[in-house]
Short mmCIF file of C-alpha atoms in Angstrom, two decimals:
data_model
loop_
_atom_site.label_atom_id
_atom_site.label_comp_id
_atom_site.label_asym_id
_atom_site.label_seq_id
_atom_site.Cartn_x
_atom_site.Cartn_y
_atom_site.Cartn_z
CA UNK K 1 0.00 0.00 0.00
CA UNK K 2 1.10 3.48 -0.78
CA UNK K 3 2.46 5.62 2.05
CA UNK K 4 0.95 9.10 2.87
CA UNK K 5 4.38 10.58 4.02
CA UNK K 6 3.41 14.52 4.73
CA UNK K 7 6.56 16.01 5.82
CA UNK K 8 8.90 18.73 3.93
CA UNK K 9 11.29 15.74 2.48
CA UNK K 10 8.69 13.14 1.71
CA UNK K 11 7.97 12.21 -2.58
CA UNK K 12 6.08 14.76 -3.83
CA UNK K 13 6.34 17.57 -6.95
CA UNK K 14 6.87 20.36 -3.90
CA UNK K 15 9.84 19.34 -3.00
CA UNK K 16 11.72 19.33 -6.02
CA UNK K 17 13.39 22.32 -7.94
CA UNK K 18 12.42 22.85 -11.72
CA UNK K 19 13.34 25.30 -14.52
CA UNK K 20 12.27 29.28 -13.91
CA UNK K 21 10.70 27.95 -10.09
CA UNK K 22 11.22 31.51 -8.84
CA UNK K 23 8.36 31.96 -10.70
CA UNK K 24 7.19 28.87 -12.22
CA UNK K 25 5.78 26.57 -8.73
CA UNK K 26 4.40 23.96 -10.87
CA UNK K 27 3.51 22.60 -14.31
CA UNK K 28 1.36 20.09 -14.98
CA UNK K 29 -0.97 18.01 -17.78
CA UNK K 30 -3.86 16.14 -18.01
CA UNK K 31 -4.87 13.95 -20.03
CA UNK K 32 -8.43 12.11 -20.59
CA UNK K 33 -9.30 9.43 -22.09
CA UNK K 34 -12.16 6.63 -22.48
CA UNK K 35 -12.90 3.04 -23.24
CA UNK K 36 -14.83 2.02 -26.38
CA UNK K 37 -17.97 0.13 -26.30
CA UNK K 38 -18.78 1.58 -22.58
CA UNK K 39 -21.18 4.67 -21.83
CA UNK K 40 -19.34 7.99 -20.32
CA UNK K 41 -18.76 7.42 -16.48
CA UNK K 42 -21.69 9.17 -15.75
CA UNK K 43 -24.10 6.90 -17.02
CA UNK K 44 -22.48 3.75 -16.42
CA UNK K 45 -24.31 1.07 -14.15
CA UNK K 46 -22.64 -1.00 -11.44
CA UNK K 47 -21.76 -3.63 -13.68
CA UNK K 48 -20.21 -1.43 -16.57
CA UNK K 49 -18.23 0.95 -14.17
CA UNK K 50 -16.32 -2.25 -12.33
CA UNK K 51 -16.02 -3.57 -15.63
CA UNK K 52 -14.23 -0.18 -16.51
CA UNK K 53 -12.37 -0.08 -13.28
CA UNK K 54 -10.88 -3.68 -14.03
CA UNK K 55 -9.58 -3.47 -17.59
CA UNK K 56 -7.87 -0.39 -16.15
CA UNK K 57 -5.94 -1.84 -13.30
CA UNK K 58 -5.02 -4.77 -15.56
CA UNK K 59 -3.64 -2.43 -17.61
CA UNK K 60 -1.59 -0.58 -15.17
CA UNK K 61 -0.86 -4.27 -13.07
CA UNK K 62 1.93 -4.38 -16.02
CA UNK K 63 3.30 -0.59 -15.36
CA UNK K 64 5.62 -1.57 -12.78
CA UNK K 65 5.21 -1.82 -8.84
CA UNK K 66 5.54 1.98 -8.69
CA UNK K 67 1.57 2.07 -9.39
CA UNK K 68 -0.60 1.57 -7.32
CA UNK K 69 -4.42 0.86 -7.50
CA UNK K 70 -6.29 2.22 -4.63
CA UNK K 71 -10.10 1.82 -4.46
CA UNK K 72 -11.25 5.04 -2.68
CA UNK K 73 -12.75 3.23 0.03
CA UNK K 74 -9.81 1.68 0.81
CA UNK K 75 -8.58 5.41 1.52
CA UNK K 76 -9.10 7.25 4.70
CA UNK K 77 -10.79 10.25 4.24
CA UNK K 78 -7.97 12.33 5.07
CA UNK K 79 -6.17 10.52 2.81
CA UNK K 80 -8.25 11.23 0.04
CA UNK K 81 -8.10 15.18 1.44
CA UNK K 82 -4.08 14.95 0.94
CA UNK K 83 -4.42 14.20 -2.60
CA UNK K 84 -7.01 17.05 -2.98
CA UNK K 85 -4.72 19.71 -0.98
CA UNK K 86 -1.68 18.34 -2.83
CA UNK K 87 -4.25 18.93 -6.32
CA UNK K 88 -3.97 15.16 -7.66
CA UNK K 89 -7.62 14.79 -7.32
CA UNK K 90 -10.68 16.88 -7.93
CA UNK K 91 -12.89 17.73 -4.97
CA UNK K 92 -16.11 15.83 -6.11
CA UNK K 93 -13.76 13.18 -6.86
CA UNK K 94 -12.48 12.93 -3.23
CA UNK K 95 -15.74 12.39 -2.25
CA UNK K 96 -16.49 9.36 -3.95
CA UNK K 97 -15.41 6.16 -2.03
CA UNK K 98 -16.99 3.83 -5.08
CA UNK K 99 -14.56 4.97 -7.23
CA UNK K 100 -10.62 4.53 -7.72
CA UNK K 101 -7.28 6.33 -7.87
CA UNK K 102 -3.88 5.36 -9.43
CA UNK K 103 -1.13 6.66 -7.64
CA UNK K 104 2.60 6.75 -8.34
CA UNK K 105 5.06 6.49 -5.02
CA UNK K 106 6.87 9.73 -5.98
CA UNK K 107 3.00 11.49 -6.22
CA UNK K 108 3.62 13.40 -9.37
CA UNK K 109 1.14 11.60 -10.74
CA UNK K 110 -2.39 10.36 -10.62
CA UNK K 111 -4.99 8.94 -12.52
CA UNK K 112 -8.69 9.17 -11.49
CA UNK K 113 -10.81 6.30 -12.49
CA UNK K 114 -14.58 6.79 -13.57
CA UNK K 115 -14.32 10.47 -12.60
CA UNK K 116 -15.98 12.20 -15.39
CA UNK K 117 -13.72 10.18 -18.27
CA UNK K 118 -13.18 6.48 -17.18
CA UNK K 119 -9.82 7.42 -17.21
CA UNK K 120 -7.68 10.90 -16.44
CA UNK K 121 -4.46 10.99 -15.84
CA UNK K 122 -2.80 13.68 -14.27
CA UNK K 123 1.30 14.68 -14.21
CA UNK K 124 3.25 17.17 -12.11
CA UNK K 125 6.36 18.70 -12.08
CA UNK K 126 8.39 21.25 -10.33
CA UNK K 127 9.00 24.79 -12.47
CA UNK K 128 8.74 24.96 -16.33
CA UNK K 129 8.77 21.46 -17.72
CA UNK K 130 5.87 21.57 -20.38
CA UNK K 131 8.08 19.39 -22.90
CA UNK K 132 9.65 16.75 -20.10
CA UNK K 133 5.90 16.54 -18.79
CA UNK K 134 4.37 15.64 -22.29
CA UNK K 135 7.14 13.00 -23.16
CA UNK K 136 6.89 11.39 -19.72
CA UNK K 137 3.00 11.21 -19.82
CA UNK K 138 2.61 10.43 -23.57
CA UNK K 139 4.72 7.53 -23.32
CA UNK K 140 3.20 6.11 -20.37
CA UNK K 141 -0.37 6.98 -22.17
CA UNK K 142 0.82 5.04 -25.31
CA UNK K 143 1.74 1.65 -22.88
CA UNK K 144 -1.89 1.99 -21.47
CA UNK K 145 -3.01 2.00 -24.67
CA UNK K 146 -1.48 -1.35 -25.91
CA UNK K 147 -3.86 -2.95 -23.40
CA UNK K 148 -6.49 -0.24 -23.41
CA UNK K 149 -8.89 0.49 -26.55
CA UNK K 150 -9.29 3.55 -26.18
CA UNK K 151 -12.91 5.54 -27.80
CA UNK K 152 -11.28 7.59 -30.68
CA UNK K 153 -12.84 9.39 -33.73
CA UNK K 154 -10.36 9.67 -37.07
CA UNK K 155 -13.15 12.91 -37.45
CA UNK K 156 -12.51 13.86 -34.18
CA UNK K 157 -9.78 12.41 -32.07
CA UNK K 158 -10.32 11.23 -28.23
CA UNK K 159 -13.73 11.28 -27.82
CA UNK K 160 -14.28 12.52 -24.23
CA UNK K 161 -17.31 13.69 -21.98
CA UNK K 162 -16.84 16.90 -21.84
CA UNK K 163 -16.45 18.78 -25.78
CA UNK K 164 -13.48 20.92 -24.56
CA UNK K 165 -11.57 18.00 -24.11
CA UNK K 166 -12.19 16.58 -27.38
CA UNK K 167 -9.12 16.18 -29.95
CA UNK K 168 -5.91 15.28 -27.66
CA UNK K 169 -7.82 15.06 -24.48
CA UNK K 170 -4.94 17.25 -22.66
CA UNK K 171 -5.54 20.14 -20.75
CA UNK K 172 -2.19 21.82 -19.89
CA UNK K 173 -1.86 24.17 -16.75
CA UNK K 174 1.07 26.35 -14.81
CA UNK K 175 0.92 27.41 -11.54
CA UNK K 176 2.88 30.48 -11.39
CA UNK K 177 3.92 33.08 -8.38
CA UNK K 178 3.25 36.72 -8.81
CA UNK K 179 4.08 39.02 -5.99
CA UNK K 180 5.77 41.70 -7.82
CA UNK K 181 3.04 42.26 -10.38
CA UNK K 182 0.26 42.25 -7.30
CA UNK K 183 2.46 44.50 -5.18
CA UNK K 184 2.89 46.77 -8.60
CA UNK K 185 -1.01 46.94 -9.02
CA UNK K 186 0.14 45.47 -12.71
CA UNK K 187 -1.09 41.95 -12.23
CA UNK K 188 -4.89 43.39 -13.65
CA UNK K 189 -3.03 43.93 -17.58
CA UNK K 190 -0.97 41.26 -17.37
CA UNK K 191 -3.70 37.91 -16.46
CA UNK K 192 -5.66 40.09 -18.75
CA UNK K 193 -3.47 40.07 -21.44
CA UNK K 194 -3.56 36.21 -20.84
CA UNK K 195 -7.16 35.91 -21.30
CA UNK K 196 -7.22 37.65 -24.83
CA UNK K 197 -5.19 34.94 -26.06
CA UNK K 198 -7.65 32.56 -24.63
CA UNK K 199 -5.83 31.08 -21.56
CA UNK K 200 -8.20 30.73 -18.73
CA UNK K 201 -6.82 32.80 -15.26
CA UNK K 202 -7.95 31.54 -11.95
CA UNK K 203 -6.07 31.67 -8.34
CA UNK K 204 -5.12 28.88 -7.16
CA UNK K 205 -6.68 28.68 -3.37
CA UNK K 206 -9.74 29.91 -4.85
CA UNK K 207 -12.60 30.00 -7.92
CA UNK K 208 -12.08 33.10 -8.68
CA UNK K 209 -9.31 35.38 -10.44
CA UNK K 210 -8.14 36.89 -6.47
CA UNK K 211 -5.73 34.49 -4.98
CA UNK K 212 -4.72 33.87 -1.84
CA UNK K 213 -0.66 34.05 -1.48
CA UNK K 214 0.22 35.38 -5.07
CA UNK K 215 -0.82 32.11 -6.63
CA UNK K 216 -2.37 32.05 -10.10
CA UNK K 217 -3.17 28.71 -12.40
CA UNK K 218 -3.25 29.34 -16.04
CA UNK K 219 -4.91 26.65 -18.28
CA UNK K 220 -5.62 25.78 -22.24
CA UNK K 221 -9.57 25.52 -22.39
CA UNK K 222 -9.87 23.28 -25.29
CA UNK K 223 -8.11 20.58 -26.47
CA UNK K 224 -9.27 20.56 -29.76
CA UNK K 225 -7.77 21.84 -32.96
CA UNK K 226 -4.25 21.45 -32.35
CA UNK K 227 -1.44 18.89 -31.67
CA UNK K 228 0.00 18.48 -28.40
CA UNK K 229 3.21 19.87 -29.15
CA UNK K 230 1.28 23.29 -30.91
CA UNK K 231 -0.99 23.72 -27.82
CA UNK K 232 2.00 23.22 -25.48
CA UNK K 233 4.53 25.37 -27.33
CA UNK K 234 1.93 28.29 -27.51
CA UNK K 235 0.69 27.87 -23.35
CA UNK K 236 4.86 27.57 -22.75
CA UNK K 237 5.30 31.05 -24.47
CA UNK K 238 2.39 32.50 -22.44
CA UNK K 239 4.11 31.87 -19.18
CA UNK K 240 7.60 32.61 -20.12
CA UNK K 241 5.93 36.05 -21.10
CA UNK K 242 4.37 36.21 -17.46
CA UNK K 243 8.07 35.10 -16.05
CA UNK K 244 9.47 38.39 -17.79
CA UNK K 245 6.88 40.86 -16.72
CA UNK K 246 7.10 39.55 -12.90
CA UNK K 247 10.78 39.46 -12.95
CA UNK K 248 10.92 43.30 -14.44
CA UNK K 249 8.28 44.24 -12.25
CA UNK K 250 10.50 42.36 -8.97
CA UNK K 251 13.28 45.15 -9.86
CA UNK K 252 10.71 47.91 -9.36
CA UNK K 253 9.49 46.93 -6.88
CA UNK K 254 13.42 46.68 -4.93
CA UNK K 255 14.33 50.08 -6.70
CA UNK K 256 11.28 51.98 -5.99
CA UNK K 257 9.94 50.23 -2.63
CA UNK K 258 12.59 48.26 -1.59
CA UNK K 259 12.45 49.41 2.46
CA UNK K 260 8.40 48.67 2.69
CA UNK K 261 8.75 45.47 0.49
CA UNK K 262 11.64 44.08 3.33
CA UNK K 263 9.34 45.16 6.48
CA UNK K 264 6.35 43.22 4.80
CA UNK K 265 8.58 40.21 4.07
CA UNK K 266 10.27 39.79 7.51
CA UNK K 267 7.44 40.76 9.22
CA UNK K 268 6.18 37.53 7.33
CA UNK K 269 9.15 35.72 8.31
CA UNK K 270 8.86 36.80 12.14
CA UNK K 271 5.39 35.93 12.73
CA UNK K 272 6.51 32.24 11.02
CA UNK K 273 9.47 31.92 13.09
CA UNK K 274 7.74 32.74 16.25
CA UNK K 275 4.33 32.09 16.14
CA UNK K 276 2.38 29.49 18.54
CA UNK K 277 -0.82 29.56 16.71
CA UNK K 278 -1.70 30.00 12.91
CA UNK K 279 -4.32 29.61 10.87
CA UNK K 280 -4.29 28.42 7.29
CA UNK K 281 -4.76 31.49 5.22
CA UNK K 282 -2.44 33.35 7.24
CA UNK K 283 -0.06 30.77 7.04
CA UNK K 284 -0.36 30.50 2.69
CA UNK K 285 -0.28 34.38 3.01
CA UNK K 286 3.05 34.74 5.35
CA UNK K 287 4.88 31.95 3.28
CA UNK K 288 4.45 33.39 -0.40
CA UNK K 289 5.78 36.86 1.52
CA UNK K 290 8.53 34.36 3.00
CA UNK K 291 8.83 32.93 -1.16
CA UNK K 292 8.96 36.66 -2.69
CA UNK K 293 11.82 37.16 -0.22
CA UNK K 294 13.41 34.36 -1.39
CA UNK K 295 13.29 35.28 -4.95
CA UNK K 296 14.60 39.24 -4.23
CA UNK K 297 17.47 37.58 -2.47
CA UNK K 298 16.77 38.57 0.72
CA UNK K 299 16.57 35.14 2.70
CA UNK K 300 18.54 32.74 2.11
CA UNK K 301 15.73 29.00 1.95
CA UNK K 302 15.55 26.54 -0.65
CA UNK K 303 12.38 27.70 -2.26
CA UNK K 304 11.38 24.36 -2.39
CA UNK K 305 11.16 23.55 1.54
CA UNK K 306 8.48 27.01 1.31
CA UNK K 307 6.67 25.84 -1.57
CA UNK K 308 6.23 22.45 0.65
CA UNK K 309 5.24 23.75 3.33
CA UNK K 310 2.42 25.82 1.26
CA UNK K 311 1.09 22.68 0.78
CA UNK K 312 2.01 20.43 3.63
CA UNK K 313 0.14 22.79 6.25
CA UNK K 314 -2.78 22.55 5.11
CA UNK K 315 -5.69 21.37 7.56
CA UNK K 316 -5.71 17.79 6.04
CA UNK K 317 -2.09 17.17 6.23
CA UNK K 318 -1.39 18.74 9.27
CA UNK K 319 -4.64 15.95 10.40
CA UNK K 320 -2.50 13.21 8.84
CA UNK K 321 0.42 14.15 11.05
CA UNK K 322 -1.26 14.51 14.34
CA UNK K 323 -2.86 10.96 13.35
CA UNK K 324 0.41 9.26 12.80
CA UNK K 325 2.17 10.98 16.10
CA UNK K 326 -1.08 9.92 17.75
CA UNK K 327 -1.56 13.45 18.79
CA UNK K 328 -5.18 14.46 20.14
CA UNK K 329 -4.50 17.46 22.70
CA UNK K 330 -3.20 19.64 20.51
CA UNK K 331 -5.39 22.06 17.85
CA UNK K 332 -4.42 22.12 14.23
CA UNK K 333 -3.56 25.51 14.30
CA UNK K 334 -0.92 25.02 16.93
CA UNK K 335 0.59 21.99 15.73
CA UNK K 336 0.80 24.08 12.43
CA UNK K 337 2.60 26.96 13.73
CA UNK K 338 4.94 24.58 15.10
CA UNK K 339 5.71 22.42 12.19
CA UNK K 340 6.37 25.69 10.17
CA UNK K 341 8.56 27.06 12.93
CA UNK K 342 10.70 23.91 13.19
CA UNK K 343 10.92 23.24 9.06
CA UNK K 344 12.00 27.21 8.59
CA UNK K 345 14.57 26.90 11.52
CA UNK K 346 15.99 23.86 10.26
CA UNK K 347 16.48 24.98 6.52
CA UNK K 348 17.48 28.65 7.20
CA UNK K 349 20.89 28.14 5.65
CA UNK K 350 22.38 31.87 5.83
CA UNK K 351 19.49 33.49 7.56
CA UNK K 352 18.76 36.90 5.63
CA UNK K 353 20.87 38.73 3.59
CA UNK K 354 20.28 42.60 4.53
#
C-alpha cells in the first residue's frame, strides 16, 4: 500500500526544484481518455463501471510496482483530502469512495478512475517542464493503450465527456507566483493580457481570479484543434511572457519600494518563526511573503522547503500528522505553527541577507 508521508522531504512535486521555479511553482498536464464500447462514467451502471475499473488496473498491473491501484474506500478520508490539498484529485472526486485512484510512489502523478472520463491521468512537475511533462505522460499513455482500446474518432480524435476535451484530451496548466506584479497593481493587464489569447486565469486557493498568497493557475480551455506539441509550445510562451513581466516588475518593486517590500517580508518571516498559533490562510499568506523574499534575495531558503510547506500545512495534512504521532490534545492551528517554525529553523541556511 502506498504511504501518505506529509513532511517537507517526503515524494512529492513540492519538493523538487524545476526550470524558472522563482516563478514557475508547478507545471502540470492532463490527459483524458475513455474506453470504447462503454457509456461515459456518468451513465455507467454498477456492472459497466467495475467492468471499466478492471480493464484499467489490468492495464496498469503491467506498469511496474511503482503504481498503485487504490479503491477510494480503501482510503481514509484524510487521505483522500491529501491528494485534494496536494491537487492530484478533484474535490467531487475525493468524495467518492466507489470509485478509484492510481497513484505513483513519488506522487507526481495520478490517474482518477470513472471520474468524469473512465480514465484521467494527471502529471506534475516542479518549475517549467511543459516538454519533459508531455514525453513522460505520452509515453506512459501510449503503454496503457497497448492494453487499453481507447474511444477515438479519425473525425474527431479522443472522444471525451466533456467537448473541450475533445481532440488530444490534454488540458495543460502552470501554476505560477506573482508578488511583484500584485504588489505593482500590474497583475490586472498582465492575467488580462492572458485571457485575450484565450488562456483561462484563476487563483489557485480559490474559484475566482483573487488568490490567496500570489498564486495564479493558467490553463488551455480546449483541447481541440491542435497537436500536443502546438498547444504546449503556444501555453509555454504564455508563461515565459508572465516570467518576464514579474521578474521586471520584482526590480521595481526593490528600486522603488525596496524598504516597505523588506518590512512586509520579515514581518512575514517573524510571525513564522515565532508564532504558537496559525491559521491556514495566514499561514499561505506569510509563506508566499517568506517565497517573494526568497526570490529578491533577501533570505537565504531553498524555495522548495516554502513551496512544501504551502502545501504540507494545510488542515488535512497537518490531520495526517497529528494521526500518525497519535496526537489528540493539541489544535491544528498550533501543531501548524509549530511544524512551520521547526521546518524554517531547520532549513534557514544563511538566515537573511540585509
Amino acid at each position: 500500500m502506498i504511504s501518505f508521508e506529509s513532511t517537507v522531504d517526503s515524494p512529492g512535486w513540492y519538493s523538487q526544484s524545476g526550470p524558472e521555479n522563482d516563478v514557475v511553482v508547478s507545471t502540470r498536464l492532463r490527459l483524458s481518455r475513455n474506453l470504447s464500447g462503454y457509456q461515459f462514467a456518468s451513465n455507467l451502471d454498477a456492472r459497466e463501471g467495475e467492468a471499466v475499473q478492471t480493464g484499467i488496473r489490468n492495464a496498469f498491473s503491467g506498469m511496474g510496482k511503482e503504481y498503485h491501484y487504490c479503491p477510494m474506500s480503501d482510503l481514509a478520508p484524510v487521505e483522500r483530502r491529501m491528494l485534494l490539498e496536494r491537487n492530484l484529485i478533484s474535490q467531487d472526486f475525493s468524495l467518492q469512495t466507489a470509485k478509484a485512484a492510481v497513484l505513483r510512489e513519488d506522487f507526481r502523478f495520478c490517474a482518477m478512475v470513472n471520474e468524469i472520463d473512465h480514465l484521467r491521468m494527471g502529471l506534475i512537475y516542479a518549475g517549467s517542464s511543459f516538454s519533459e511533462l508531455w514525453k513522460e505522460l505520452n509515453s506512459i499513455d501510449s503503454r496503457l493503450e497497448d492494453s487499453l482500446d481507447y474511444a477515438v474518432s479519425l473525425e474527431w480524435g479522443y472522444l471525451t465527456a466533456d467537448v473541450s476535451n475533445v481532440g488530444t484530451g490534454l488540458k495543460a496548466s502552470a501554476m505560477v507566483h506573482l508578488p511583484a506584479l500584485v504588489e505593482t497593481g500590474m497583475i490586472d493587464k498582465a492575467l488580462k493580457a492572458v485571457v485575450q489569447l484565450g488562456y483561462s486565469v484563476k487563483g489557485f486557493f480559490s474559484d475566482t481570479e483573487n488568490s490567496l498568497g500570489y498564486l495564479y493557475q493558467i490553463a488551455n480551455p480546449v483541447s481541440t484543434g491542435e497537436s500536443e506539441e502546438d498547444l504546449l509550445g503556444k501555453l509555454d510562451g504564455v508563461v515565459n511572457q508572465l516570467v518576464h513581466y514579474e521578474r521586471t516588475a520584482r526590480e521595481e518593486v526593490l528600486k522603488k519600494e525596496r524598504l516597505a517590500t523588506e518590512d512586509k517580508i520579515f514581518r512575514a518571516l517573524g510571525t513564522l518563526l515565532h508564532c504558537r498559533i496559525i491559521e491556514s490562510k495566514e499561514a499561505i499568506d506569510a509563506l508566499n511573503l517568506v517565497r517573494f523574499g526568497i526570490e529578491c534575495g533577501m533570505i537565504s531558503l531553498p524555495i522548495p522547503a516554502v513551496t512544501s510547506l504551502l502545501f504540507l500545512s494545510q488542515k488535512s495534512h497537518v490531520q495526517g500528522l497529528m494521526e500518525r504521532e497519535k496526537i489528540q490534545d493539541t489544535p491544528v492551528d498550533a501543531y501548524r505553527a509549530r511544524m512551520i517554525r521547526e521546518t524554517l529553523s531547520s532549513k534557514m541556511a544563511g538566515g537573511w541577507n540585509v
